[in-house]
Amino acid sequence: MSILVVGLNHKSAPVEIREKLAFNNNSVSSALSLFTQKYPSSEAVILSTCNRVEMYASSASDAVKLEDILSFLAEFHKIGENEFSQYMYHYKDDRAVTHLFHVSSSIDSMVIGESQILSQVKEAYTLACVEESTGKILNQLFQQALNLSKTIHTNTSIGQGKVSISSVAVEFAEKIFQDFTGKMVLVVGAGEMCELLLKHLYEEGARTIIVANRTFERAQAIADAFQGQAIKYELLGEYLSKADIIITSTSAPHYVIHTDQVKEAIKHRRGNPIFLIDIAVPRDIEPGVGNIDNVYLYNIDDLQTVVNQNIDDRTREIEKCREIIEKEVEHFMARLEQIKIEPAITLLRNNFHSIGKDELNRLRPKLKNINDEDWNQVVYTMERTLNKLLHHPAKVAKQEARNGGGYRYVETIKKLFGIFHYHPEDSNK
Amino acid sequence: MFTLSHIPFLISIVLYLVASVWSIGHIVKPDIFNKKVARWSTIMGFLIHSGYLVFLGINSNSIPITNVYESFVSLLWCVLFVFINIDYLYKLPSLDTFLMPLVAVLSIWALTFDKSDMLITVSLQKFWLVAHIIPIFIGYAAFTISFSLSVMYLTQQRQLKLKLFGRLFSKLPSLEGIDKLIWKTISFGFPLLTLGLVFGTFWVKTQNILGEMWYLDSKVILGLATWLIYAALLHMRLVASFHGTKIALLTIAGFCFVLFTFIGTFFIGSKHAFQKVSNTTPHIEIMGANKQHYSQ
């Protein structure tokens, strides 16, 4: 009984290769269905995101090997195995478990600590459950991975601190304004970053959006996308005192918002703050603006510094996460050894009860005068005796199996009690 | 020296100190200092403090403001009472970090007044005195919280201006959130202060408590100055719609006046219905309970 993972990710393969092997929800379902038809005694889960494609498989007695998965992927995607095999990584048993735990805890992600991977792992597992391609092993593995991920995010700072420019800018805005409802957002320029920032603010509740750009049509396009209003660039000055949040990203080679303008604007705001984000290079807002009372100005470097600091903080947490994962892997592998021995114990129990039943059948004709009530007592006593006899060895075997070498105990039980027809895969599902 | 009767208040002070350390520690080392410890220390301290006030009240058979020490202890109880309610209603993060150290320091300061020989010279059963004291105390409590909020506002503003994006920055709420609560606490405290001053004026005029020249009593003058500061604040906010730094600074100034009016006036000789026992003349009525307290 083994666990195998074969896959590639943003670190091991370029996007041209990743996209060739990527699955969507429909293709995941059909692939799982085909895989379990081909290897009936195996379990499988496919995790496909924009940064990784991984196939997790478990089978008894190594029925599914690395080569089988590679050829299955090649066949399914109708590409040559040699096109992608060099980019693939593969791990087995405890290393495979460690890998999944790293993935689901997002310490293997492109953005360390991001929470999206958890929902992607959950979705992959749910799809596999729907396709009935999971069994005892992968059910336990994925459930533990999902729980562990939550534990890690709660007990470490791996997911804390924003790690993108736009989310950091929104976080700053949230330290100035309680909410964005009724706040006016003035966008000057029409850069891509500007749109991203606007999207974040819109998601957080900003609805009064004014866009000013030298090309009015471009301003109109952005304003339409966020149910805002486009204004002529020349009217910018009029809106400075009305706007609570100002985002600038023009390509102008000079300042477009000057200290005097903001000083004048803030007079009309009666102490209400203005939050300015200048994401343009060269800068759009005169640096002196930041010295005005109740005005808060941040440029791209300020935001990038915080992003870098947060990334560093998250990276420092990786070691703590690894330690937690290491312990969980040990627990899981111990549990796996227990799972391995369970079918042998079940078989042993069945064997004992079968012997007991035979003996009772032999005894019954000899006790002609026994009434039903007394006979039920005899049957009950026999079952109780057998259960008592088996209880201790089963308990010890399970405990010992947790320390490793589950198969050794399976073999011992088989030899001791003469069980020769035990196949672990019988109870795999 | 402290007597057995001080033990409950001393325990409260220890709990307020624990709450202060834990609420500050939670910002610096959140994995070591659990916020729940700060919260429960505050609540436990408040409950013991409440019990202590009941004890003082039973002991003097009146509301516990028969001397400066008792008045201070009662005012601090009002501060905590208003804080716990505001915390429950608005759940503004880290308010305790800014309030509890102030409460702990004021509580320790209150202890130093226990040996003060200033006793109240009027009967506390009189309706006008109760109507004067209670609204003013609750109003002062609200102003104490608005002071802590203002310090919090200026701290967060400094973080934003100096681009200090550390733990303190992330734990403090938004400027707008703090500003709104400053406004709410002031608009809650101001009518109470007004009411208390009106009742006090009516009482002092009808009963001739402070003599003919009552309006020259420094506590009366400072009380009026405090009222004017908060009236100016309300005017700035309601009429001129002012927010931000100026409001926070003026709120801090207002609280300085509150503190000086409440306690500082005793240092500059105002008696304001309190009298030194050694100077007490036979015609001044000092309650029996006060005498008993002094003899302890």
XYZ file of C-alpha atoms in Angstrom:
725
model
C 0.000 0.000 0.000
C 1.694 3.221 -1.136
C 1.023 6.882 -1.790
C 2.471 8.487 -4.874
C 2.399 12.037 -6.203
C 3.505 13.001 -9.677
C 3.315 16.584 -10.867
C 4.833 19.834 -11.974
C 4.555 23.390 -10.729
C 5.674 26.964 -11.369
C 9.141 26.131 -10.045
C 9.727 22.998 -12.092
C 8.056 23.804 -15.395
C 7.404 26.798 -17.661
C 3.838 27.854 -18.342
C 3.967 26.314 -21.888
C 4.331 22.873 -20.316
C 1.932 23.499 -17.401
C -0.845 24.554 -19.750
C -0.445 21.371 -21.812
C -1.093 19.223 -18.767
C -3.726 21.441 -17.126
C -7.174 20.061 -16.364
C -10.498 21.799 -15.997
C -13.250 20.431 -13.762
C -14.794 18.337 -16.547
C -11.506 16.867 -17.673
C -10.555 16.091 -14.053
C -13.749 14.065 -13.695
C -13.229 12.123 -16.895
C -9.542 11.556 -16.142
C -10.321 10.187 -12.674
C -13.001 7.979 -14.100
C -10.629 6.604 -16.758
C -7.833 6.130 -14.239
C -9.941 4.137 -11.794
C -11.270 2.018 -14.647
C -7.725 1.241 -15.711
C -6.471 0.637 -12.169
C -9.548 -0.564 -10.250
C -7.813 -1.095 -6.917
C -6.284 2.382 -6.844
C -7.324 5.755 -5.492
C -6.633 9.055 -7.253
C -6.992 12.822 -6.847
C -6.004 15.422 -9.454
C -5.034 18.915 -8.349
C -4.876 21.366 -11.223
C -4.337 25.101 -10.650
C -2.680 27.796 -12.741
C 0.599 27.085 -10.974
C 0.558 23.317 -10.640
C -0.785 20.025 -11.984
C -0.440 17.089 -9.623
C -1.845 13.606 -9.518
C -2.042 11.783 -6.197
C -2.509 8.034 -6.314
C -2.617 5.252 -3.801
C -2.653 1.563 -4.518
C -1.987 -1.724 -2.787
C 1.324 -3.442 -3.363
C 2.557 -0.656 -5.649
C 0.000 -1.530 -8.322
C 0.320 1.996 -9.739
C 3.835 3.138 -10.531
C 5.353 6.431 -11.643
C 5.548 5.226 -15.250
C 1.837 4.340 -15.208
C 0.862 7.871 -14.188
C 3.196 9.475 -16.723
C 1.857 7.361 -19.545
C -1.724 7.952 -18.370
C -1.174 11.738 -18.431
C 0.476 11.564 -21.857
C -2.343 9.442 -23.197
C -5.074 11.613 -21.672
C -3.633 14.890 -22.958
C -2.515 13.294 -26.222
C 1.061 14.529 -25.941
C 4.359 12.722 -25.968
C 5.668 11.626 -22.589
C 9.103 12.995 -23.427
C 7.621 16.485 -23.822
C 6.932 16.857 -20.127
C 8.549 14.044 -18.138
C 11.757 16.023 -17.519
C 9.751 18.727 -15.715
C 7.910 16.332 -13.450
C 8.686 15.656 -9.815
C 7.490 12.602 -7.982
C 7.396 11.635 -4.327
C 6.387 8.478 -2.556
C 4.827 7.675 0.834
C 6.028 10.039 3.596
C 7.596 12.411 1.063
C 4.362 12.470 -0.918
C 2.417 13.209 2.273
C 4.897 15.957 3.191
C 4.535 17.432 -0.285
C 0.724 17.599 -0.093
C 0.914 19.161 3.363
C 3.355 21.769 2.019
C 1.065 22.479 -0.936
C -2.163 22.748 1.069
C -0.461 24.932 3.715
C 0.644 27.250 0.882
C 4.336 27.161 1.747
C 4.960 25.691 -1.710
C 2.898 28.379 -3.437
C 4.217 31.138 -5.653
C 2.791 33.622 -3.117
C 3.659 32.045 0.228
C 0.762 32.001 2.648
C -1.973 32.649 0.051
C -5.280 31.115 1.030
C -6.600 30.254 -2.433
C -4.676 26.969 -2.597
C -6.650 25.613 0.344
C -9.925 25.990 -1.535
C -8.292 24.525 -4.659
C -7.131 21.442 -2.743
C -10.588 21.157 -1.223
C -12.213 21.398 -4.641
C -9.853 18.776 -6.097
C -10.672 16.404 -3.252
C -14.422 17.032 -3.533
C -14.305 16.293 -7.272
C -12.474 13.045 -6.577
C -15.074 12.116 -3.951
C -17.866 12.785 -6.442
C -16.096 10.539 -8.969
C -15.639 7.943 -6.191
C -11.948 7.749 -6.944
C -10.886 8.159 -3.328
C -10.740 5.472 -0.687
C -9.548 4.947 2.834
C -6.017 6.274 2.223
C -6.586 9.405 0.157
C -9.699 10.328 2.179
C -7.627 10.358 5.329
C -4.729 12.096 3.617
C -6.731 14.953 2.106
C -8.914 15.489 5.159
C -5.802 15.738 7.284
C -4.168 18.091 4.763
C -7.184 20.420 4.849
C -7.338 20.429 8.650
C -3.601 20.944 8.921
C -3.725 23.905 6.569
C -6.318 25.603 8.779
C -4.222 24.861 11.884
C -1.119 26.332 10.278
C -2.911 29.486 9.171
C -4.320 29.918 12.690
C -1.163 29.154 14.643
C 1.443 30.868 12.483
C 1.707 34.203 10.681
C 2.145 32.530 7.298
C -0.984 34.179 5.893
C -0.640 37.522 7.612
C 0.282 40.807 5.977
C -0.741 41.717 2.455
C 1.665 40.768 -0.311
C 0.457 42.722 -3.322
C 0.753 46.454 -3.994
C -2.991 46.906 -4.456
C -3.988 44.983 -1.331
C -1.441 46.909 0.768
C -2.857 50.188 -0.569
C -6.382 49.081 0.375
C -5.130 48.050 3.815
C -3.727 51.568 4.310
C -7.005 53.079 3.173
C -8.767 50.923 5.758
C -6.577 52.464 8.453
C -7.824 55.890 7.495
C -11.467 55.230 6.604
C -13.785 52.956 8.543
C -15.525 51.894 5.326
C -15.605 53.035 1.725
C -19.349 53.501 1.427
C -19.985 57.088 0.459
C -16.277 57.800 -0.054
C -15.238 59.366 -3.317
C -12.380 57.693 -5.175
C -10.657 59.877 -7.763
C -8.506 58.051 -10.281
C -6.050 60.089 -12.313
C -4.560 58.149 -15.220
C -5.542 54.773 -16.530
C -2.751 52.322 -15.838
C -3.231 48.613 -15.287
C -2.222 48.897 -11.615
C -4.776 51.658 -11.212
C -7.514 49.351 -12.415
C -6.382 46.601 -10.094
C -6.427 48.975 -7.145
C -9.823 50.269 -8.149
C -11.090 46.697 -8.357
C -9.959 46.078 -4.764
C -11.614 49.281 -3.532
C -14.792 48.469 -5.461
C -14.890 45.019 -3.849
C -14.545 46.700 -0.456
C -17.578 48.901 -1.094
C -16.332 52.031 -2.900
C -19.095 53.136 -5.274
C -18.435 56.819 -6.002
C -15.668 56.551 -8.562
C -14.428 59.436 -10.679
C -11.891 58.833 -13.454
C -9.826 61.548 -15.100
C -7.487 60.812 -17.998
C -5.944 62.736 -20.848
C -7.714 60.366 -23.242
C -11.350 60.763 -22.239
C -12.444 57.503 -23.947
C -10.027 55.482 -21.805
C -11.338 57.230 -18.669
C -14.879 56.430 -19.785
C -14.001 52.746 -20.288
C -12.623 52.419 -16.765
C -15.490 54.417 -15.257
C -18.006 52.149 -17.036
C -16.287 49.037 -15.673
C -16.783 50.282 -12.099
C -20.082 52.140 -12.487
C -18.179 55.402 -12.095
C -18.071 58.735 -13.820
C -15.453 59.950 -16.295
C -14.461 63.601 -16.176
C -12.348 65.777 -18.389
C -8.737 65.954 -17.261
C -8.933 69.749 -16.989
C -11.584 69.446 -14.230
C -9.218 67.516 -11.962
C -8.607 70.494 -9.636
C -12.318 70.824 -8.862
C -12.519 67.280 -7.556
C -9.445 67.386 -5.321
C -11.314 68.721 -2.299
C -14.235 66.341 -2.791
C -12.216 63.157 -3.153
C -11.376 61.025 -0.110
C -9.038 58.676 -1.965
C -6.916 59.796 -4.912
C -5.008 57.295 -7.050
C -2.596 58.562 -9.670
C -0.822 56.594 -12.375
C -0.294 58.889 -15.331
C 2.723 58.706 -17.597
C 3.294 62.458 -17.275
C 6.982 63.392 -16.893
C 6.083 66.033 -14.258
C 3.913 66.346 -11.140
C 0.196 66.545 -11.891
C -0.916 67.281 -8.306
C 0.924 70.057 -6.470
C 1.289 70.928 -2.782
C -0.577 74.250 -3.166
C -3.538 72.530 -4.781
C -3.855 70.011 -1.957
C -3.353 72.708 0.708
C -6.258 74.579 -0.821
C -8.331 71.405 -1.104
C -7.798 70.337 2.517
C -9.054 73.727 3.769
C -12.487 72.838 2.416
C -12.470 69.403 3.999
C -12.614 70.594 7.635
C -10.171 68.029 8.938
C -11.498 65.130 6.883
C -8.442 63.226 5.643
C -7.325 62.667 2.056
C -5.536 59.468 1.154
C -3.315 59.718 -1.925
C -1.660 56.796 -3.660
C 0.879 57.659 -6.305
C 1.773 54.546 -8.257
C 3.278 56.416 -11.193
C 6.977 56.486 -12.082
C 7.994 59.298 -12.416
C 5.793 60.410 -9.548
C 2.580 62.339 -10.196
C 2.199 63.983 -6.785
C 4.614 66.520 -5.354
C 6.256 64.938 -2.253
C 5.502 68.037 -0.118
C 1.821 67.031 -0.195
C 2.615 64.357 2.386
C 3.561 67.029 4.957
C 0.106 68.617 4.981
C -1.974 67.889 8.077
C -4.684 65.220 7.553
C -3.158 64.270 4.186
C -1.614 60.836 3.770
C 0.548 60.258 0.704
C 2.152 56.999 -0.346
C 4.145 56.223 -3.475
C 4.970 52.926 -5.151
C 8.173 52.488 -3.109
C 6.297 52.883 0.203
C 3.851 50.193 -0.853
C 6.584 47.917 -2.232
C 8.548 48.223 1.038
C 5.549 46.939 2.974
C 4.978 44.137 0.455
C 8.634 43.053 0.765
C 8.482 43.257 4.544
C 5.344 41.099 4.622
C 6.893 38.564 2.237
C 9.974 38.403 4.490
C 7.730 37.913 7.549
C 5.889 35.078 5.824
C 9.135 33.481 4.655
C 10.398 33.534 8.248
C 7.321 31.536 9.253
C 8.088 28.712 6.815
C 10.396 26.935 9.245
C 7.702 26.940 11.923
C 5.238 25.497 9.389
C 7.705 22.809 8.362
C 8.074 21.706 11.985
C 4.297 21.428 12.400
C 4.059 19.530 9.090
C 6.863 17.145 10.053
C 4.955 16.116 13.190
C 1.720 15.716 11.243
C 3.460 13.539 8.640
C 4.706 11.282 11.442
C 1.166 11.007 12.822
C -0.256 10.320 9.407
C 2.298 7.641 8.565
C 1.641 5.972 11.923
C -2.092 6.067 11.160
C -1.346 4.631 7.714
C 0.462 1.694 9.277
C -2.631 1.121 11.407
C -4.816 1.231 8.322
C -2.541 -1.340 6.687
C -3.005 -3.808 9.527
C -6.771 -3.330 9.858
C -7.736 -5.718 7.000
C -5.545 -8.462 8.519
C -7.242 -7.965 11.889
C -10.687 -8.035 10.263
C -9.743 -11.239 8.472
C -8.447 -12.755 11.676
C -11.695 -11.815 13.437
C -13.745 -13.350 10.618
C -11.576 -16.455 10.733
C -12.088 -16.905 14.483
C -15.815 -16.318 14.234
C -16.050 -18.734 11.335
C -14.315 -21.433 13.419
C -16.645 -20.604 16.314
C -19.681 -20.866 14.036
C -18.532 -24.261 12.731
C -18.111 -25.533 16.270
C -21.563 -24.269 17.271
C -23.081 -25.950 14.218
C -21.368 -29.176 15.271
C -22.645 -28.809 18.850
C -26.273 -27.863 18.114
C -27.540 -31.347 17.015
C -25.977 -32.886 20.127
C -28.015 -30.695 22.479
C -31.457 -31.839 21.437
C -33.311 -30.739 24.546
C -31.883 -27.255 24.820
C -34.431 -24.495 24.527
C -33.880 -21.378 22.344
C -33.130 -19.085 25.236
C -30.327 -21.326 26.546
C -28.940 -21.850 23.059
C -28.785 -18.076 22.532
C -26.786 -17.864 25.737
C -24.305 -20.458 24.384
C -23.947 -18.521 21.094
C -23.505 -15.253 22.994
C -20.845 -16.810 25.275
C -18.926 -18.159 22.289
C -18.909 -14.766 20.526
C -17.966 -12.971 23.715
C -15.067 -15.374 24.359
C -13.751 -14.979 20.813
C -14.003 -11.168 21.012
C -12.189 -11.159 24.343
C -9.467 -13.411 22.967
C -8.967 -11.136 19.979
C -9.252 -7.805 21.736
C -5.788 -7.651 23.245
C -3.747 -8.921 20.248
C -5.681 -6.564 17.932
C -5.033 -3.633 20.243
C -1.331 -4.425 20.590
C -0.937 -5.018 16.859
C -2.513 -1.626 16.094
C -0.360 0.126 18.662
C 2.798 -1.539 17.416
C 1.857 -0.808 13.820
C 1.808 2.926 14.635
C 5.542 2.707 15.265
C 6.104 1.458 11.727
C 6.417 -1.908 10.062
C 2.696 -2.583 9.743
C 3.369 -5.217 7.126
C 5.630 -7.124 9.547
C 2.660 -7.519 11.873
C 0.366 -8.460 9.017
C 2.781 -11.188 8.026
C 3.126 -12.402 11.630
C -0.643 -12.580 12.081
C -1.004 -14.408 8.803
C 1.680 -16.937 9.750
C 0.436 -17.428 13.315
C -3.166 -18.046 12.363
C -2.674 -19.585 8.971
C -4.375 -16.849 6.943
C -3.063 -17.093 3.415
C -5.724 -15.451 1.338
C -5.307 -11.894 2.672
C -5.012 -9.165 0.033
C -4.779 -5.640 1.415
C -6.500 -4.211 -1.669
C -9.642 -6.171 -0.733
C -10.354 -3.632 1.922
C -8.835 -0.680 0.204
C -12.156 0.941 -0.569
C -0.248 52.371 55.787
C -2.998 50.402 54.123
C -5.607 48.675 56.232
C -7.617 45.516 55.566
C -10.381 47.619 54.057
C -8.045 48.677 51.237
C -7.407 45.130 50.055
C -10.272 44.976 47.507
C -9.160 48.225 45.860
C -5.524 47.090 45.893
C -6.578 43.855 44.152
C -8.481 45.937 41.578
C -5.373 48.035 40.971
C -3.255 44.899 40.479
C -5.838 43.598 37.990
C -5.862 46.944 36.152
C -2.071 46.782 35.986
C -2.268 43.228 34.615
C -4.839 44.415 32.048
C -2.498 47.289 31.085
C 0.544 45.048 30.664
C -1.387 42.409 28.735
C -3.164 44.869 26.450
C 0.153 46.534 25.567
C 1.920 43.164 25.404
C -0.727 41.875 23.008
C 0.408 44.453 20.476
C 4.127 43.759 20.896
C 4.062 39.966 21.410
C 0.571 38.651 20.641
C 1.691 35.015 20.930
C 2.733 35.555 24.572
C 0.166 38.092 25.787
C -3.348 36.805 25.289
C -5.975 39.486 24.847
C -8.429 37.490 26.940
C -6.213 37.950 30.025
C -6.473 41.734 29.613
C -10.243 41.579 29.126
C -10.921 39.309 32.088
C -8.547 41.225 34.362
C -10.477 44.398 33.553
C -13.837 42.754 34.241
C -12.656 41.098 37.446
C -11.041 44.341 38.602
C -14.256 46.204 37.856
C -16.385 43.701 39.795
C -14.103 43.896 42.833
C -14.039 47.692 42.465
C -17.881 47.673 42.426
C -17.957 45.551 45.568
C -15.521 47.946 47.224
C -17.770 50.909 46.418
C -20.736 49.093 47.941
C -18.623 48.468 51.047
C -17.633 52.148 51.252
C -21.261 53.163 50.718
C -22.514 50.895 53.518
C -19.710 52.095 55.766
C -20.577 55.765 55.346
C -24.304 55.161 54.835
C -24.341 57.326 51.720
C -23.031 57.373 48.173
C -19.247 56.890 48.464
C -18.036 60.443 47.858
C -17.639 61.544 51.475
C -13.978 62.464 50.942
C -11.610 63.078 48.034
C -10.389 59.475 48.040
C -13.896 58.038 47.803
C -14.809 60.526 45.082
C -11.747 59.464 43.090
C -12.551 55.758 43.513
C -16.155 56.435 42.421
C -15.033 58.418 39.384
C -12.717 55.578 38.326
C -15.590 53.140 38.695
C -17.642 55.356 36.355
C -14.762 55.370 33.834
C -14.649 51.565 33.809
C -18.417 51.288 33.702
C -18.607 53.544 30.626
C -15.594 51.802 29.044
C -17.022 48.286 29.446
C -20.283 49.424 27.862
C -18.537 51.217 24.986
C -16.299 48.213 24.427
C -19.355 45.949 24.303
C -21.275 48.264 21.970
C -18.555 49.362 19.544
C -15.800 46.743 19.927
C -13.112 49.203 18.875
C -9.829 47.270 18.860
C -7.048 48.241 21.282
C -9.020 50.899 23.203
C -8.047 49.118 26.432
C -4.358 49.511 25.501
C -4.786 53.266 25.763
C -7.282 53.402 28.626
C -6.194 50.765 31.134
C -2.713 52.205 31.854
C -4.426 55.550 32.550
C -6.955 53.849 34.840
C -4.147 51.989 36.649
C -2.102 55.186 37.168
C -5.149 57.181 38.322
C -6.095 54.347 40.714
C -2.642 54.417 42.308
C -2.878 58.202 42.533
C -6.319 57.861 44.148
C -4.739 55.773 46.913
C -2.541 58.705 47.906
C -5.657 60.717 48.748
C -6.843 58.243 51.336
C -5.052 60.076 54.136
C -6.393 63.397 52.974
C -8.281 65.188 55.710
C -10.677 66.799 53.234
C -14.190 65.664 54.130
C -17.430 66.682 52.551
C -19.305 69.176 54.638
C -22.815 68.673 53.367
C -25.361 65.919 53.711
C -25.112 63.482 50.817
C -28.727 62.494 51.077
C -29.776 65.733 49.457
C -31.239 65.249 46.028
C -29.456 68.211 44.449
C -26.028 66.968 45.456
C -26.684 63.524 43.955
C -28.139 65.171 40.839
C -24.987 67.316 40.655
C -22.376 64.615 41.247
C -23.625 61.578 39.332
C -24.127 63.232 35.893
C -20.791 65.030 36.209
C -18.957 61.825 37.135
C -20.423 59.904 34.202
C -19.683 62.866 31.946
C -16.080 62.948 33.196
C -15.845 59.187 32.583
C -16.948 59.702 28.974
C -14.353 62.479 28.592
C -11.658 60.196 30.012
C -12.464 57.686 27.299
C -12.531 60.382 24.629
C -9.061 61.398 25.886
C -7.743 57.835 25.445
C -9.336 57.734 22.000
C -7.668 61.012 21.073
C -4.253 59.705 22.120
C -5.015 56.620 20.047
C -5.997 58.838 17.092
C -2.782 60.851 17.258
C -0.727 57.644 17.627
C -2.298 56.071 14.557
C -1.965 59.327 12.660
C 1.735 59.407 13.528
C 2.136 55.822 12.281
C 0.496 56.777 8.998
C 2.488 59.979 8.567
C 5.859 58.461 9.445
C 5.048 55.282 7.510
C 5.628 53.049 10.509
C 3.738 49.947 9.491
C 4.501 47.676 12.398
C 2.334 45.743 14.823
C 0.936 48.887 16.460
C -0.239 50.158 13.086
C -1.977 46.901 12.258
C -3.639 46.592 15.683
C -5.081 50.108 15.820
C -8.421 50.893 14.165
C -9.035 53.408 11.383
C -8.729 57.137 12.025
C -12.340 57.586 10.976
C -13.501 54.880 13.397
C -11.637 56.511 16.285
C -12.840 59.989 15.289
C -16.477 58.831 15.267
C -16.163 57.323 18.728
C -14.476 60.473 20.090
C -17.486 62.368 18.852
C -19.926 59.885 20.368
C -18.278 59.914 23.804
C -18.140 63.711 23.875
C -21.741 64.081 22.753
C -22.684 61.585 25.490
C -20.636 63.312 28.190
C -21.465 66.925 27.385
C -25.216 66.895 28.180
C -24.435 65.089 31.438
C -21.795 67.662 32.369
C -24.276 70.457 31.526
C -26.985 68.811 33.597
C -24.629 68.328 36.549
C -23.459 71.942 36.391
C -27.027 73.253 36.181
C -28.101 71.165 39.189
C -24.942 72.238 41.040
C -25.619 75.903 40.363
C -29.215 75.589 41.453
C -28.180 73.772 44.600
C -25.373 76.165 45.528
C -27.675 79.170 45.018
C -30.578 77.794 47.031
C -28.561 76.248 49.857
C -25.780 78.835 50.058
C -23.175 76.047 50.226
C -20.161 77.996 48.993
C -21.112 81.352 50.360
C -22.147 84.530 48.579
C -19.087 84.543 46.306
C -19.618 80.938 45.122
C -18.828 81.879 41.542
C -15.256 82.741 42.557
C -14.557 79.179 43.765
C -11.751 77.851 41.540
C -13.568 74.560 40.995
C -16.611 76.429 39.767
C -14.507 78.568 37.421
C -12.562 75.577 36.073
C -15.777 73.583 35.737
C -17.143 76.334 33.565
C -13.889 76.439 31.553
C -14.139 72.670 31.008
C -17.730 73.070 29.893
C -16.679 75.828 27.465
C -13.945 73.635 25.937
C -16.357 70.811 25.262
C -18.969 73.306 24.045
C -16.355 74.639 21.618
C -15.626 71.082 20.504
C -19.290 70.440 19.862
C -19.604 73.700 18.013
C -16.610 72.842 15.812
C -18.075 69.493 15.015
C -21.738 70.349 14.638
C -21.535 73.763 13.017
C -18.167 73.736 11.285
C -18.105 69.913 10.804
C -14.507 69.608 11.972
C -12.732 66.260 12.221
C -9.255 64.957 12.725
C -6.202 66.299 14.521
C -7.707 69.515 15.877
C -10.586 67.660 17.497
C -8.195 65.125 19.021
C -5.907 67.842 20.427
C -8.795 69.831 21.844
C -10.206 66.665 23.439
C -6.869 66.083 25.159
C -6.897 69.693 26.400
C -10.483 69.179 27.619
C -9.443 66.136 29.628
C -6.554 68.071 31.225
C -9.147 70.558 32.410
C -11.363 67.714 33.670
C -8.500 66.308 35.702
C -7.486 69.703 37.026
C -11.060 70.626 37.870
C -11.648 67.340 39.610
C -8.478 67.008 41.637
C -6.064 69.822 40.889
C -8.262 72.480 42.462
C -7.642 70.962 45.902
C -3.982 71.786 45.496
C -4.720 75.434 44.872
C -6.895 75.765 47.931
C -10.418 75.292 46.605
C -12.632 73.557 49.155
C -15.821 73.253 47.095
C -17.901 71.727 49.880
C -14.938 69.787 51.241
C -13.417 70.980 54.490
C -10.293 70.159 56.429
C -11.452 68.442 59.611
C -8.981 70.287 61.837
C -10.502 73.613 60.720
C -14.058 72.478 61.039
C -16.126 74.854 63.051
C -19.079 73.598 65.032
C -21.673 75.167 62.734
C -20.518 73.112 59.753
C -22.349 69.885 59.520
C -20.023 66.941 59.104
C -21.666 63.647 58.778
C -21.165 61.093 61.509
C -19.873 58.574 59.027
C -17.151 60.959 57.952
C -15.964 61.420 61.477
C -15.876 57.692 61.889
C -13.857 57.358 58.693
C -11.395 59.986 59.792
C -10.914 58.380 63.181
C -9.896 55.150 61.411
